[in-house]
Amino acid sequence: TNVLAKIKIFDAYARWVGHLYESMLALVKIEDQNSVSENSKSDVTDPEIQCEAQKSLNRFNALVKSGEINPDGHVSLTLDGEFASDLRKARNKCSFHCTNNRVQSEILQEFMSKHHHMAYWLYSEMLNLHGNIDSECDKDLGAINQFFSVSRRALS
């Protein structure tokens, strides 16, 4: 019933959806086997994100079939044909808006109702597959490294 709590919960879920979208977008942009580039629009990126979600669902089903995941302990996953476009729309219309007329709460609620379990599986799988980047990555991160260097000097 606390107004601030309601705002924080909505914002946290909207940001989580936005983070998942950006992670999936990064995944399809770095994948060499598709035609997504830095300048690709949603007509190109949405089908690739949908394809990656389908691959993830296939891996989940294979784990269930092999007995590595107990189906009694998990919600059965389904992938709606509009998952990728709904994920993008929720990210675009619900994250990081500070005015009431810009926030599209029905979009976020619809996304949660239709896609939450699949989204959570994707998030969990991505975290498990790519969550240890700091121990693996020795590449120059460009602007990220520059920001880190400048911010360290500014805070010293």
Coordinates of C-alpha atoms in Angstrom, one line a residue:
T1 CA 0.0 0.0 0.0
N2 CA 3.0 2.3 0.2
V3 CA 3.2 4.5 -2.9
L4 CA 7.0 4.6 -2.9
A5 CA 7.2 0.8 -2.7
K6 CA 4.8 0.5 -5.7
I7 CA 6.9 2.8 -7.7
K8 CA 10.1 0.9 -6.8
I9 CA 8.6 -2.5 -7.6
F10 CA 7.3 -1.3 -11.0
D11 CA 10.6 0.4 -11.8
A12 CA 12.6 -2.6 -10.7
Y13 CA 10.6 -5.0 -12.9
A14 CA 10.7 -2.5 -15.9
R15 CA 14.5 -2.2 -15.5
W16 CA 14.9 -5.9 -15.3
V17 CA 12.9 -6.3 -18.5
G18 CA 15.0 -3.6 -20.1
H19 CA 18.2 -5.3 -19.0
L20 CA 17.1 -8.6 -20.4
Y21 CA 16.3 -7.0 -23.7
E22 CA 19.7 -5.2 -23.9
S23 CA 21.4 -8.5 -23.0
M24 CA 19.5 -10.4 -25.8
L25 CA 20.2 -7.6 -28.2
A26 CA 23.9 -7.7 -27.4
L27 CA 23.9 -11.5 -27.9
V28 CA 22.4 -11.3 -31.4
K29 CA 24.7 -8.4 -32.3
I30 CA 27.9 -10.4 -31.4
E31 CA 26.6 -13.6 -33.0
D32 CA 28.5 -14.1 -36.3
Q33 CA 25.8 -16.4 -37.8
N34 CA 23.1 -13.7 -38.3
S35 CA 22.8 -10.4 -40.2
V36 CA 22.4 -8.2 -37.1
S37 CA 24.6 -5.1 -36.9
E38 CA 25.0 -2.0 -34.8
N39 CA 22.5 -0.3 -37.1
S40 CA 19.9 -3.0 -37.3
K41 CA 16.3 -2.1 -36.6
S42 CA 13.7 -4.2 -34.9
D43 CA 12.5 -5.9 -38.1
V44 CA 16.0 -7.6 -38.1
T45 CA 16.7 -7.9 -34.4
D46 CA 13.3 -9.1 -33.2
P47 CA 13.4 -12.4 -35.3
E48 CA 17.0 -13.0 -34.1
I49 CA 16.1 -12.5 -30.5
Q50 CA 13.1 -14.8 -31.0
C51 CA 15.4 -17.4 -32.5
E52 CA 17.8 -17.2 -29.5
A53 CA 14.8 -17.5 -27.1
Q54 CA 13.7 -20.6 -29.1
K55 CA 17.2 -22.1 -28.8
S56 CA 17.1 -21.5 -25.1
L57 CA 13.7 -23.1 -24.7
N58 CA 15.1 -26.1 -26.7
R59 CA 18.0 -26.4 -24.2
F60 CA 15.5 -26.2 -21.3
N61 CA 13.4 -29.0 -22.8
A62 CA 16.5 -31.1 -23.4
L63 CA 17.5 -30.7 -19.8
V64 CA 14.0 -31.7 -18.6
K65 CA 14.1 -34.7 -21.0
S66 CA 17.5 -35.8 -19.7
G67 CA 16.4 -35.5 -16.1
E68 CA 18.8 -32.7 -15.3
I69 CA 15.9 -30.5 -14.5
N70 CA 13.0 -31.9 -12.5
P71 CA 9.8 -30.9 -14.3
D72 CA 7.9 -31.0 -11.0
G73 CA 10.1 -28.2 -9.7
H74 CA 9.7 -25.9 -12.7
V75 CA 6.9 -24.2 -14.5
S76 CA 6.5 -25.6 -18.0
L77 CA 7.9 -23.0 -20.4
T78 CA 6.3 -21.8 -23.6
L79 CA 7.5 -19.3 -26.1
D80 CA 4.9 -17.0 -27.5
G81 CA 5.5 -15.9 -31.1
E82 CA 5.4 -12.2 -30.0
F83 CA 8.0 -12.6 -27.2
A84 CA 10.8 -10.6 -28.8
S85 CA 8.6 -7.7 -30.0
D86 CA 6.8 -7.7 -26.6
L87 CA 10.2 -7.6 -24.8
R88 CA 11.3 -4.7 -26.9
K89 CA 8.0 -2.8 -26.4
A90 CA 8.1 -3.3 -22.7
R91 CA 11.7 -2.1 -22.6
N92 CA 10.9 1.0 -24.8
K93 CA 7.7 2.0 -23.1
C94 CA 8.3 1.1 -19.4
S95 CA 11.9 1.6 -18.5
F96 CA 13.4 4.9 -17.3
H97 CA 10.4 7.2 -17.7
C98 CA 9.7 9.7 -15.0
T99 CA 6.4 11.0 -16.0
N100 CA 3.1 9.2 -15.6
N101 CA 1.9 9.8 -19.2
R102 CA 5.0 8.2 -20.6
V103 CA 4.8 5.0 -18.6
Q104 CA 2.8 2.2 -20.2
S105 CA 1.9 0.0 -17.3
E106 CA -0.5 -2.2 -19.3
I107 CA 2.4 -3.2 -21.6
L108 CA 4.5 -4.2 -18.6
Q109 CA 1.6 -6.1 -17.0
E110 CA 0.8 -7.9 -20.2
F111 CA 4.5 -8.8 -20.7
M112 CA 4.6 -10.2 -17.1
S113 CA 1.4 -12.2 -17.7
K114 CA 2.4 -13.6 -21.0
H115 CA 6.2 -14.0 -20.8
H116 CA 7.5 -13.8 -17.2
H117 CA 8.5 -17.5 -16.9
M118 CA 10.3 -17.6 -20.3
A119 CA 12.0 -14.3 -19.5
Y120 CA 13.2 -15.5 -16.2
W121 CA 14.6 -18.7 -17.8
L122 CA 16.4 -16.6 -20.4
Y123 CA 17.8 -14.4 -17.7
S124 CA 18.9 -17.3 -15.6
E125 CA 20.5 -19.1 -18.5
M126 CA 22.4 -16.0 -19.7
L127 CA 23.7 -15.4 -16.2
N128 CA 24.9 -18.9 -15.9
L129 CA 26.5 -18.9 -19.4
H130 CA 27.9 -15.4 -19.4
G131 CA 27.9 -14.3 -15.8
N132 CA 31.6 -14.8 -15.1
I133 CA 32.8 -12.4 -17.8
D134 CA 35.3 -10.7 -15.4
S135 CA 37.4 -13.9 -15.2
E136 CA 37.4 -14.5 -18.9
C137 CA 37.6 -11.0 -20.5
D138 CA 40.9 -9.5 -21.2
K139 CA 39.8 -7.3 -24.1
D140 CA 40.0 -3.5 -24.1
L141 CA 36.4 -2.4 -23.3
G142 CA 36.9 1.0 -25.0
A143 CA 34.6 3.6 -23.5
I144 CA 34.0 1.5 -20.4
N145 CA 37.7 1.5 -19.6
Q146 CA 37.9 5.2 -20.4
F147 CA 35.0 6.0 -18.0
F148 CA 36.6 3.8 -15.3
S149 CA 40.0 5.6 -15.6
V150 CA 38.4 9.1 -15.6
S151 CA 36.1 8.3 -12.7
R152 CA 38.9 6.9 -10.6
R153 CA 41.0 10.0 -11.1
A154 CA 37.9 12.3 -10.4
L155 CA 37.2 10.4 -7.1
S156 CA 40.8 10.4 -5.9

